[in-house]
Structures are given as structure tokens and as C-alpha cells.
PDB file of C-alpha atoms and ligand atoms in Angstrom:
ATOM      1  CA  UNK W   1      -1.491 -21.314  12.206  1.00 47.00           C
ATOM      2  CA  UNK W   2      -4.323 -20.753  10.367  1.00 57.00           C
ATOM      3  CA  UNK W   3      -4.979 -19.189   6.720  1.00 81.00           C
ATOM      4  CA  UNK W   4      -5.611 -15.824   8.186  1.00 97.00           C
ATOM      5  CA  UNK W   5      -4.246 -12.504   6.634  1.00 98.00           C
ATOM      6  CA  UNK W   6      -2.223  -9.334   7.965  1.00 98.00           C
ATOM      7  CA  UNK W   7      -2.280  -6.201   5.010  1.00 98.00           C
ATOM      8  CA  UNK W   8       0.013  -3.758   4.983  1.00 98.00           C
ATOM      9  CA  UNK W   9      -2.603  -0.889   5.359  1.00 96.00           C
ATOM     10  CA  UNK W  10      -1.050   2.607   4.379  1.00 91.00           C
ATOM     11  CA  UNK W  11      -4.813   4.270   3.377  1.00 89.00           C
ATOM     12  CA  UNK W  12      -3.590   4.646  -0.019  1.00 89.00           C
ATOM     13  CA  UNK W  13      -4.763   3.308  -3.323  1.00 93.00           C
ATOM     14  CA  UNK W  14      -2.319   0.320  -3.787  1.00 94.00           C
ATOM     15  CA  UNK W  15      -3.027  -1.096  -0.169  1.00 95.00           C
ATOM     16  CA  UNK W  16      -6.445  -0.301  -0.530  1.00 96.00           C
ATOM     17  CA  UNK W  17      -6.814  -2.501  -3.298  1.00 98.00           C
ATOM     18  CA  UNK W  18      -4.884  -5.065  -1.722  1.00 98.00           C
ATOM     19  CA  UNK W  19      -7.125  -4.943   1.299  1.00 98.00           C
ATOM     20  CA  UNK W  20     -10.401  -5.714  -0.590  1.00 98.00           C
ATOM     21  CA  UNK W  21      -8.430  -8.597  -2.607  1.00 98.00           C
ATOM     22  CA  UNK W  22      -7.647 -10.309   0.762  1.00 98.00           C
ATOM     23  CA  UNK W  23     -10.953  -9.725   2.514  1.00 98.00           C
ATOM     24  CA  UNK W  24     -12.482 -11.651  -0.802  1.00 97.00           C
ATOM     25  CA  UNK W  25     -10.130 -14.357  -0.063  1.00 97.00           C
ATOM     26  CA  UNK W  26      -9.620 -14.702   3.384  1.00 97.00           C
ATOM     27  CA  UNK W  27     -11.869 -15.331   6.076  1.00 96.00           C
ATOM     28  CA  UNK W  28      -9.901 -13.868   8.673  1.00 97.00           C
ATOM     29  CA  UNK W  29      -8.050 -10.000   7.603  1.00 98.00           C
ATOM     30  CA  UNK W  30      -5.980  -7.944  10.185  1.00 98.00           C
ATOM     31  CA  UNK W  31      -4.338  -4.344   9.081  1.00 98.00           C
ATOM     32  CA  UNK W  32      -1.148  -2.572  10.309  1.00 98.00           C
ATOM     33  CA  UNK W  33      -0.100   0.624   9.600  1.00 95.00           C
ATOM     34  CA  UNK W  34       3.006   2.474  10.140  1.00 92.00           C
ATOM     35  CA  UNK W  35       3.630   5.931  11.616  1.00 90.00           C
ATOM     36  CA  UNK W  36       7.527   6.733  10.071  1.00 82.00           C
ATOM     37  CA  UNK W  37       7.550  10.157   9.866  1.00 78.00           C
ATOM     38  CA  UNK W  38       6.057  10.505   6.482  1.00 72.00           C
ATOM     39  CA  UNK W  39       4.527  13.958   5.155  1.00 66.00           C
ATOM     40  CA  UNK W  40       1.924  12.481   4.034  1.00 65.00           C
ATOM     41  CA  UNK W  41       1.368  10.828   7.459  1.00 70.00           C
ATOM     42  CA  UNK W  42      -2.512  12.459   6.488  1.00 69.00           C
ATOM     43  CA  UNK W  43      -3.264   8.858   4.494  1.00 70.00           C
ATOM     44  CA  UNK W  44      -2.741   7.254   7.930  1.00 77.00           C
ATOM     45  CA  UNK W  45      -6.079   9.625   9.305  1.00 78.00           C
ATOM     46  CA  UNK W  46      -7.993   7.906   6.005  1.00 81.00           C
ATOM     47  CA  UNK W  47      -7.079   4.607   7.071  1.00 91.00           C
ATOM     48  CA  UNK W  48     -10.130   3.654   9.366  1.00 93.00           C
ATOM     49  CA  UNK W  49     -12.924   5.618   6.865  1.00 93.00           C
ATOM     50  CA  UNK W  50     -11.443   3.158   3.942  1.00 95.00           C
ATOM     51  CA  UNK W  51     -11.436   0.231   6.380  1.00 96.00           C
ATOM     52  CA  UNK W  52     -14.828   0.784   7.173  1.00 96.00           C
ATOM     53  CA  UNK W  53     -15.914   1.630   3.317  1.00 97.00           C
ATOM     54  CA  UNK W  54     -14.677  -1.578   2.108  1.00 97.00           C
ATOM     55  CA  UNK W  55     -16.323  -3.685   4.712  1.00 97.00           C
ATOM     56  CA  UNK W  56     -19.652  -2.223   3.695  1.00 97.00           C
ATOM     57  CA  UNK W  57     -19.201  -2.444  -0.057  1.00 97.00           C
ATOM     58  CA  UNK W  58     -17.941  -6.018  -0.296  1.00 96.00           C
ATOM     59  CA  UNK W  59     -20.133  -6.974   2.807  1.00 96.00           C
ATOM     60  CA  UNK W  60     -16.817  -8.424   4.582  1.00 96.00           C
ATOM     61  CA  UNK W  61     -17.413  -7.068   7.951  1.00 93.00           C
ATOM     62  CA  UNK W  62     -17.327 -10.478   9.240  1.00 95.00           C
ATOM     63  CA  UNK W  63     -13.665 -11.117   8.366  1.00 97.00           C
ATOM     64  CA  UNK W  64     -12.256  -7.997   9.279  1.00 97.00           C
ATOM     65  CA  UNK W  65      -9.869  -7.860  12.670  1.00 97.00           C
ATOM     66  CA  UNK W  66      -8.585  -5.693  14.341  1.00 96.00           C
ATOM     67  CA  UNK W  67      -6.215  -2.518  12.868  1.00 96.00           C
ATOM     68  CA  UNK W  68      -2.396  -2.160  14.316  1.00 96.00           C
ATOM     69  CA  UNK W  69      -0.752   0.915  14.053  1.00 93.00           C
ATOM     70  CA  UNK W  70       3.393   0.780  14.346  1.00 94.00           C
ATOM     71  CA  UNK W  71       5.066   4.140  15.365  1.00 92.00           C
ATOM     72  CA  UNK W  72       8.593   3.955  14.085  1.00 88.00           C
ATOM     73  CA  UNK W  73       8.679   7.987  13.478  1.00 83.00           C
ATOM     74  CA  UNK W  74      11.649   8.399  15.978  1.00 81.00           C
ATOM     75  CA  UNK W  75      14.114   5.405  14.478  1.00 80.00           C
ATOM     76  CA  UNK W  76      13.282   6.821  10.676  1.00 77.00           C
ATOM     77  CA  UNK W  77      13.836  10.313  11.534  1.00 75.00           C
ATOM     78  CA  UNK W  78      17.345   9.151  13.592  1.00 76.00           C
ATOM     79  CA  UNK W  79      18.104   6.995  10.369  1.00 72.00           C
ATOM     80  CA  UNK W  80      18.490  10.302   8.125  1.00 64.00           C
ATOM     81  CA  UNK W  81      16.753  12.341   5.769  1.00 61.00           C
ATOM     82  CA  UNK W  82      14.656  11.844   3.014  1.00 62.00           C
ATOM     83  CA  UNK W  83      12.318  13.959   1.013  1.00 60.00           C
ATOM     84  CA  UNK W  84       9.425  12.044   2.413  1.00 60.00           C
ATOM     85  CA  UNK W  85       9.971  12.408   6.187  1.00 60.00           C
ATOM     86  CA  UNK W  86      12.116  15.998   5.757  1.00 60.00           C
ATOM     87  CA  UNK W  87      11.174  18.970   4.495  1.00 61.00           C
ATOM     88  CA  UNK W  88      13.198  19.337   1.099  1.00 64.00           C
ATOM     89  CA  UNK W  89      12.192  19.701  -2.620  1.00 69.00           C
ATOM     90  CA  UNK W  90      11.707  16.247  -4.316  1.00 68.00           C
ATOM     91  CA  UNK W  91      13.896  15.558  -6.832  1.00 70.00           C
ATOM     92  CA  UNK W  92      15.794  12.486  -8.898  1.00 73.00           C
ATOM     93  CA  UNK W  93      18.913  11.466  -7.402  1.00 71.00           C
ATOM     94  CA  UNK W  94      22.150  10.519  -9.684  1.00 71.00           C
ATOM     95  CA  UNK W  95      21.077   6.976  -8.510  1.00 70.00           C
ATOM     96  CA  UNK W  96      17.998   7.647 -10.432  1.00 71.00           C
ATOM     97  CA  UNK W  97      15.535   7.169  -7.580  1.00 68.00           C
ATOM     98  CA  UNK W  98      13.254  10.135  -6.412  1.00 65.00           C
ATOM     99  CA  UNK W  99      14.556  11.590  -3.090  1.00 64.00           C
ATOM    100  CA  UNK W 100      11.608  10.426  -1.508  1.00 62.00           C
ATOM    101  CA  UNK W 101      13.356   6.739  -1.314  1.00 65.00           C
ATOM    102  CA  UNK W 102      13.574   5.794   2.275  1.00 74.00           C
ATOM    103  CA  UNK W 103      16.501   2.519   1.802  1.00 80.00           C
ATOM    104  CA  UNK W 104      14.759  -0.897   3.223  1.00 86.00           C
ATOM    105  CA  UNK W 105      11.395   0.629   4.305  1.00 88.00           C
ATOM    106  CA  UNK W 106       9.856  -1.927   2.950  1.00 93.00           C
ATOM    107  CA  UNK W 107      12.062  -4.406   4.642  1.00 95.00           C
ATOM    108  CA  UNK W 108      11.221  -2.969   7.635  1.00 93.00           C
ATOM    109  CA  UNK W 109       7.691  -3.119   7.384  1.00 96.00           C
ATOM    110  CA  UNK W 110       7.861  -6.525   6.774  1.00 98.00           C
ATOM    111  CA  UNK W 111       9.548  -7.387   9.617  1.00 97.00           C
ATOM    112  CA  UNK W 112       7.603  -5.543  11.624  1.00 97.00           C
ATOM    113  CA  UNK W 113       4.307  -7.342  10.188  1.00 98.00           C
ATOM    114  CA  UNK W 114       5.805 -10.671  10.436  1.00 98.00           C
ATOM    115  CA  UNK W 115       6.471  -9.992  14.185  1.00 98.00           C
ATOM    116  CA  UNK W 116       2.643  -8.831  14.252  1.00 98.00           C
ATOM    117  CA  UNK W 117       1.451 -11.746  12.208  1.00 98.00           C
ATOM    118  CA  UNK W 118       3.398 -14.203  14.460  1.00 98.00           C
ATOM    119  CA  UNK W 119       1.807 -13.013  17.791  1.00 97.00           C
ATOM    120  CA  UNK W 120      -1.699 -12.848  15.647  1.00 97.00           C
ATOM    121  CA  UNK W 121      -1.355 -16.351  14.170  1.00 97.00           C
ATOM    122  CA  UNK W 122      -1.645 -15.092  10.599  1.00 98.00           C
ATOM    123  CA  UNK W 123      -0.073 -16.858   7.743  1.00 97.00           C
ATOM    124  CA  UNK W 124      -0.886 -14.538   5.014  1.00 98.00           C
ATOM    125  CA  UNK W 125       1.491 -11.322   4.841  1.00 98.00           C
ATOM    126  CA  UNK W 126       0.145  -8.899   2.007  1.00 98.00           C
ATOM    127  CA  UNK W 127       1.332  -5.740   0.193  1.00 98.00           C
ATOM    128  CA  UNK W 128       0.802  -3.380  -2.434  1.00 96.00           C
ATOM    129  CA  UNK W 129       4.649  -3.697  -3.770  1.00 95.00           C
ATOM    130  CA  UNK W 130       4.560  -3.375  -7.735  1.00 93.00           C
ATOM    131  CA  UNK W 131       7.641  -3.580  -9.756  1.00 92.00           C
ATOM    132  CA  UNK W 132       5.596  -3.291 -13.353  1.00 86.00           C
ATOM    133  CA  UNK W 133       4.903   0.931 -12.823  1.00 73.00           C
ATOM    134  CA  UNK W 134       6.710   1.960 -10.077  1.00 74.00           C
ATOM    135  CA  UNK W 135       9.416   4.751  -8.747  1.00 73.00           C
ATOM    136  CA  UNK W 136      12.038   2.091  -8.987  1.00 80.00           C
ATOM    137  CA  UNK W 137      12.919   1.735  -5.110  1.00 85.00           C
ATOM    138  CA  UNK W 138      14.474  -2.095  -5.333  1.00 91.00           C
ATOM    139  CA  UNK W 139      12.507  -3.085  -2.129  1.00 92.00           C
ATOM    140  CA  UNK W 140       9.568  -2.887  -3.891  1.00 93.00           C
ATOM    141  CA  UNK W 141      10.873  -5.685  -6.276  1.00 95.00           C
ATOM    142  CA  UNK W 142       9.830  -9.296  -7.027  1.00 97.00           C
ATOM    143  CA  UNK W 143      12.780 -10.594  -5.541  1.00 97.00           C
ATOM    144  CA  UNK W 144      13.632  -8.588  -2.924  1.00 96.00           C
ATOM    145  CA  UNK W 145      10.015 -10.056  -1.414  1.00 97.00           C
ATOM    146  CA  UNK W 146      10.938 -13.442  -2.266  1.00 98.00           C
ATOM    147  CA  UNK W 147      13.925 -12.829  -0.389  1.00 98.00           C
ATOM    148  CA  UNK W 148      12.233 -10.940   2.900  1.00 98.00           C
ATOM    149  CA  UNK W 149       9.487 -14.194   2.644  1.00 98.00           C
ATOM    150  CA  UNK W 150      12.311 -16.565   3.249  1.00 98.00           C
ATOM    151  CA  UNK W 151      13.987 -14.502   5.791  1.00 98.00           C
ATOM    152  CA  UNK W 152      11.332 -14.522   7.848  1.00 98.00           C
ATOM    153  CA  UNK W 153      10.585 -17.891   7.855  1.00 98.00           C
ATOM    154  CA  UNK W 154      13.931 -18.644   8.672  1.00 98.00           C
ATOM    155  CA  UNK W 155      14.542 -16.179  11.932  1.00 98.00           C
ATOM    156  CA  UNK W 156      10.914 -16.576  13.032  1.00 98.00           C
ATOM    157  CA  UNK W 157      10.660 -20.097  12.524  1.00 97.00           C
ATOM    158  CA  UNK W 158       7.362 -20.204  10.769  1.00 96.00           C
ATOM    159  CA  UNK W 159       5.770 -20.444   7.043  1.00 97.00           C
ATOM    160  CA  UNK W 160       5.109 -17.131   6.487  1.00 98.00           C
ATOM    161  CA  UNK W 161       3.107 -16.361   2.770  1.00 98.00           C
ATOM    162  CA  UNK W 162       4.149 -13.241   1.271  1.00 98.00           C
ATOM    163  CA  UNK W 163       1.777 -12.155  -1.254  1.00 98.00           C
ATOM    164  CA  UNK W 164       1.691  -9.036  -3.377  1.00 98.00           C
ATOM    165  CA  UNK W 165      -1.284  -9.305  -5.822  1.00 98.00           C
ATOM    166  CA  UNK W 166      -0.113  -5.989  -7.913  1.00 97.00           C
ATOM    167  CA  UNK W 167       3.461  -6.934  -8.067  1.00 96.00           C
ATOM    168  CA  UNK W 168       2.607  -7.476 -12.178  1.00 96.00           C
ATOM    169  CA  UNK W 169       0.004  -5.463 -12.741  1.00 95.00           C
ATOM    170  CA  UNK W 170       0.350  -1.738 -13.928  1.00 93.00           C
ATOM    171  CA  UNK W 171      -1.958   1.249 -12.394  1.00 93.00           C
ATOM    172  CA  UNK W 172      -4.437   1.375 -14.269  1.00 96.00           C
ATOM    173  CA  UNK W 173      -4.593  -2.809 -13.912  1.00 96.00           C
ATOM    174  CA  UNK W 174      -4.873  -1.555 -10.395  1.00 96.00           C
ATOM    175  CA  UNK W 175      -8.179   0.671 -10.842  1.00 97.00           C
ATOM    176  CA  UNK W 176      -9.379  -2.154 -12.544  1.00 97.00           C
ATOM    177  CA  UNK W 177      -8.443  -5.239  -9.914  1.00 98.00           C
ATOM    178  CA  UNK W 178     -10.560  -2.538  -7.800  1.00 98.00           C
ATOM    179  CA  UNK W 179     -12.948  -2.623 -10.320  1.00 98.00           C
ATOM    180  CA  UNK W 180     -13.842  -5.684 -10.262  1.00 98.00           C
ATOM    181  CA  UNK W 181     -13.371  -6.486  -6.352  1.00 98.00           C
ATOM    182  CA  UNK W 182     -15.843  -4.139  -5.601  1.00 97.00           C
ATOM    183  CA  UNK W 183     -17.458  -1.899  -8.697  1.00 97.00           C
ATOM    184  CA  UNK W 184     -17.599   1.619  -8.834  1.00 97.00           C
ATOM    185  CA  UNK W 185     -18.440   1.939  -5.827  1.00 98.00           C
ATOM    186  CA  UNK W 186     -14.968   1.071  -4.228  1.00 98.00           C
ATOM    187  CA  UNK W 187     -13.758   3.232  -6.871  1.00 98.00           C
ATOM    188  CA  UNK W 188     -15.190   5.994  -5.573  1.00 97.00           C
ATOM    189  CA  UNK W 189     -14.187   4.740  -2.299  1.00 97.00           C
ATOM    190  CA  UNK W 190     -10.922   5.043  -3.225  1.00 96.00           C
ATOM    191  CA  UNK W 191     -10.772   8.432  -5.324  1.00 96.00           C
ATOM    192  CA  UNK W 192     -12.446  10.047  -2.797  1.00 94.00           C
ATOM    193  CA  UNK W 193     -10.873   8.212   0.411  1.00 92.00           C
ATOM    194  CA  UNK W 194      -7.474   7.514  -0.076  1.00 91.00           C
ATOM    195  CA  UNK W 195      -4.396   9.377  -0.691  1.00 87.00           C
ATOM    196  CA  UNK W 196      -1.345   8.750  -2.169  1.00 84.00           C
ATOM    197  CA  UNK W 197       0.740  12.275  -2.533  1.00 87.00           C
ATOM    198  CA  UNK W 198       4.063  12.541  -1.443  1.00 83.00           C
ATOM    199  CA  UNK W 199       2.869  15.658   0.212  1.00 84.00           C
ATOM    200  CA  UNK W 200      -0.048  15.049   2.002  1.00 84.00           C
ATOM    201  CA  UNK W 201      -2.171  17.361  -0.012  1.00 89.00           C
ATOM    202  CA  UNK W 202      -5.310  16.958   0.485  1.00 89.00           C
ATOM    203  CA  UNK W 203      -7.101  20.623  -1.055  1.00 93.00           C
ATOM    204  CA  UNK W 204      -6.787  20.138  -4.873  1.00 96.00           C
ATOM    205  CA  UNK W 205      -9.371  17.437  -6.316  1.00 97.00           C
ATOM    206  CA  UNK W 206      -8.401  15.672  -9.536  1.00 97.00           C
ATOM    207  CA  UNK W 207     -10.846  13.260 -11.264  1.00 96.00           C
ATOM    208  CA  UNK W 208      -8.269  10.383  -9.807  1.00 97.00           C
ATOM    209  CA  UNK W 209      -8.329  11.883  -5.933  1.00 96.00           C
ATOM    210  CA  UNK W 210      -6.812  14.265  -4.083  1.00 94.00           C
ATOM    211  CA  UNK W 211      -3.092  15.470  -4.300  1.00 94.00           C
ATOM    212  CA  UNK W 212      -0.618  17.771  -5.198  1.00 95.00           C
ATOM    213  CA  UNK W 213      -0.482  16.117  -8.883  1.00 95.00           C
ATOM    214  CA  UNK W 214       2.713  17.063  -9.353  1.00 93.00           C
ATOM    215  CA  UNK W 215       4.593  14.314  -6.883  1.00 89.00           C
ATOM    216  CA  UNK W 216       6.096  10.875  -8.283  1.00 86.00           C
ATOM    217  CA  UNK W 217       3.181   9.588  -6.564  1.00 88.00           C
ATOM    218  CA  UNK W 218       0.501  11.810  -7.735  1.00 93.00           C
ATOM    219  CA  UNK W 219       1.512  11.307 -11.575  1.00 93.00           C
ATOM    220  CA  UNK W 220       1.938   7.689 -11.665  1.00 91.00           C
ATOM    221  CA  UNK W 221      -1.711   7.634  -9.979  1.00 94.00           C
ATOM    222  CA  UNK W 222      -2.919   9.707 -12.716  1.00 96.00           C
ATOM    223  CA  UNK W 223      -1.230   8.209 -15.427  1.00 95.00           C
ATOM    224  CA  UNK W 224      -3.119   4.893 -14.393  1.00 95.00           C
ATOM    225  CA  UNK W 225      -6.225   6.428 -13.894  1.00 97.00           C
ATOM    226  CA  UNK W 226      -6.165   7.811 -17.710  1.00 97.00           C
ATOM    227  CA  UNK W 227      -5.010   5.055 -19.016  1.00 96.00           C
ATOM    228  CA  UNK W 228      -7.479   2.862 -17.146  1.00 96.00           C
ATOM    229  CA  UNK W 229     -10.811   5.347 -17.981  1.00 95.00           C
ATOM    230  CA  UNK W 230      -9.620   4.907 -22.055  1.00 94.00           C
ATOM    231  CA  UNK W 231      -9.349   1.752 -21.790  1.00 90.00           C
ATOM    232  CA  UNK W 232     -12.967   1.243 -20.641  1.00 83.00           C
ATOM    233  CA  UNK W 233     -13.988   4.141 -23.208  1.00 75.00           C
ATOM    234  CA  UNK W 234     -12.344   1.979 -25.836  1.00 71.00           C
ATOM    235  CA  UNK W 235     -14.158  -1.346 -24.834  1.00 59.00           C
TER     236      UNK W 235
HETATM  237 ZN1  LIG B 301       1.416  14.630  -4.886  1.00 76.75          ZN
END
């Protein structure tokens, strides 16, 4: 198997990111994308317009493969309901989790990508998963993926790499990981291409992007974004 990568391509900012850092890297970059249901099943439209504008900007066409798109809509919806594939207010839940936690997605994902990877021949499984400024859903944790990596390898037989490159790094350490990858112009790439609200909104225009701005999502997007612009106003 060779050194190749499969991202976990949403459209949004985290992913994104993670797909420039892995077409820097890797010679050889596939993307998947899944179709569960979500409101903001808009980011999925972005996701070829963002593939396309980080090819050009980094000059990676070269590496980039082929885009998969999973359509797992009918198992999520049969699974149950949660404020982001059913229409209900988000809120906190006594467990202290938004509403809009779907239990294992990410597990799901992964296994899903792994399968992909497997037929592909790609080593390299990659993610935006952050534990450092997150909504606190435990599969986006450190160990949980440490724990999915090892799974995999065992029931697929194979040496599957899980890497999450913002696992420790807070939003506005993401703005600047895309920063650097590709300058302001992936920034803008990604302000202006990608979305990451809860609800798909896609008519009010912040200086961060698009969104509802009032969404878990939204705010911890914004939050980074101001945190990240004083930071360079301060330097
Ligand atoms: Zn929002």
C-alpha cells in the first residue's frame, strides 16, 4: 500500500484545512464526503468549488484523485433524531452536548473511509477532529481516534494511519495552519467557499463566512477568526 491519502472532505473550514495540509504532504490525495441527512447538507454543494480552489492555489492538481461521496441519509435518519438532521431548535442537552450531537458519527465515517481507503490502496486516513475548541462530542477526541485507528487495522487487516493535524490546535491556530499552507488566498478561499453552520445558511455574510452566526458552529468559527485577526494585529 502506498503513502497515499483519503480526507474526510465535508466543504467546511476544518476539512478544508486538512485537505491543503495533506495535498502539501502527500503525493497522492483522494476525498470522501458523506450525505447523512445533515441541514447543512449545502457545504456538501461547496465541496467540488473548494476542491478545485485549493488545487489552483497550492498548485497540487497533480496529486489530487478522485472525490467519493457516501449517502448514508436513510440509516441516520432511521437511527433517530438530532437537531442536525431534524428540524428542532438547537439547544444544550443535560449531558452538556448541543443537540446537534449525532452519537458515533465520527466512528462511522471512519469506517466508512477505511473501507474506501482499503479498495483505493490509501494508507493515510485524515480528519479535521479537534478536541482543543470544540462542542465536546467524545468522538471527536484524541483517544477515541487512537482507538477507531487500531480498530481498523485490526478488522481490515491493514496499517491504516489516522491523522488529525488540528486535533491540538485551537480555531484561530486553524486560520492560521491555513495561513500558512496557502496565504490569504486560501483564506479567502475558505471564508468565501466553505460553510460550517449548523443550518445551512448561506444569506448572511460575516467577515469569517457565511452562516447563521448564531449556531455552535457559527460562534466557535467566529471566535477563532477574532482571535486569529488580533493576533496578527498584535504581531
Ligand atoms: Zn450557524
Amino acid at each position: 500500500m502506498g503513502e497515499g491519502a483519503l480526507v474526510l472532505f465535508s466543504g467546511g473550514q476544518d476539512s478544508s484545512t486538512c485537505l491543503a495540509w495533506a495535498l502539501a504532504r502527500y503525493g497522492r490525495v483522494e476525498t470522501v464526503g458523506f450525505d447523512y441527512g445533515q441541514r447543512h447538507r449545502a457545504e456538501l454543494d461547496c465541496r467540488e468549488g473548494v476542491r478545485e480552489g485549493i488545487v489552483a492555489i497550492g498548485g497540487w492538481r497533480g496529486a489530487l484523485g478522485p472525490d467519493h461521496r457516501v449517502d448514508i441519509a436513510g440509516g441516520m435518519s432511521a437511527i433517530g433524531e438530532t437537531a442536525l438532521t431534524g428540524a428542532m431548535e438547537i439547544t444544550m442537552t443535560s449531558s452538556g452536548l448541543p443537540n446537534t450531537f449525532v452519537p458515533g458519527r465520527n466512528l462511522l465515517f471512519f469506517t466508512y473511509a477505511a473501507a474506501i481507503a482499503y479498495r483505493r490502496g490509501l494508507r493515510r486516513l485524515i480528519g479535521g477532529m479537534c478536541e482543543t475548541d470544540y462542542s465536546g462530542y467524545p468522538d471527536c477526541r484524541d483517544d477515541t481516534l487512537k482507538a477507531m485507528q487500531l480498530a481498523l487495522n485490526l478488522g481490515m487487516e491493514r496499517r491504516f494511519v489516522v491523522e488529525t493535524p488540528l486535533m491540538w490546535i485551537d480555531k484561530a491556530g486553524t486560520w492560521q495552519l491555513a495561513h500558512e499552507l496557502g496565504g490569504e488566498r486560501l483564506v479567502s478561499l475558505i471564508v468565501e467557499g466553505t460553510l460550517s453552520c449548523y443550518r445551512g445558511d448561506r444569506t448572511h455574510r460575516h467577515e469569517w463566512g457565511y452562516g447563521c452566526g448564531t449556531c455552535p458552529a457559527c460562534e466557535l468559527r467566529a471566535r477563532g477568526w477574532e482571535r486569529w485577526r488580533a493576533g496578527r494585529a498584535d504581531g
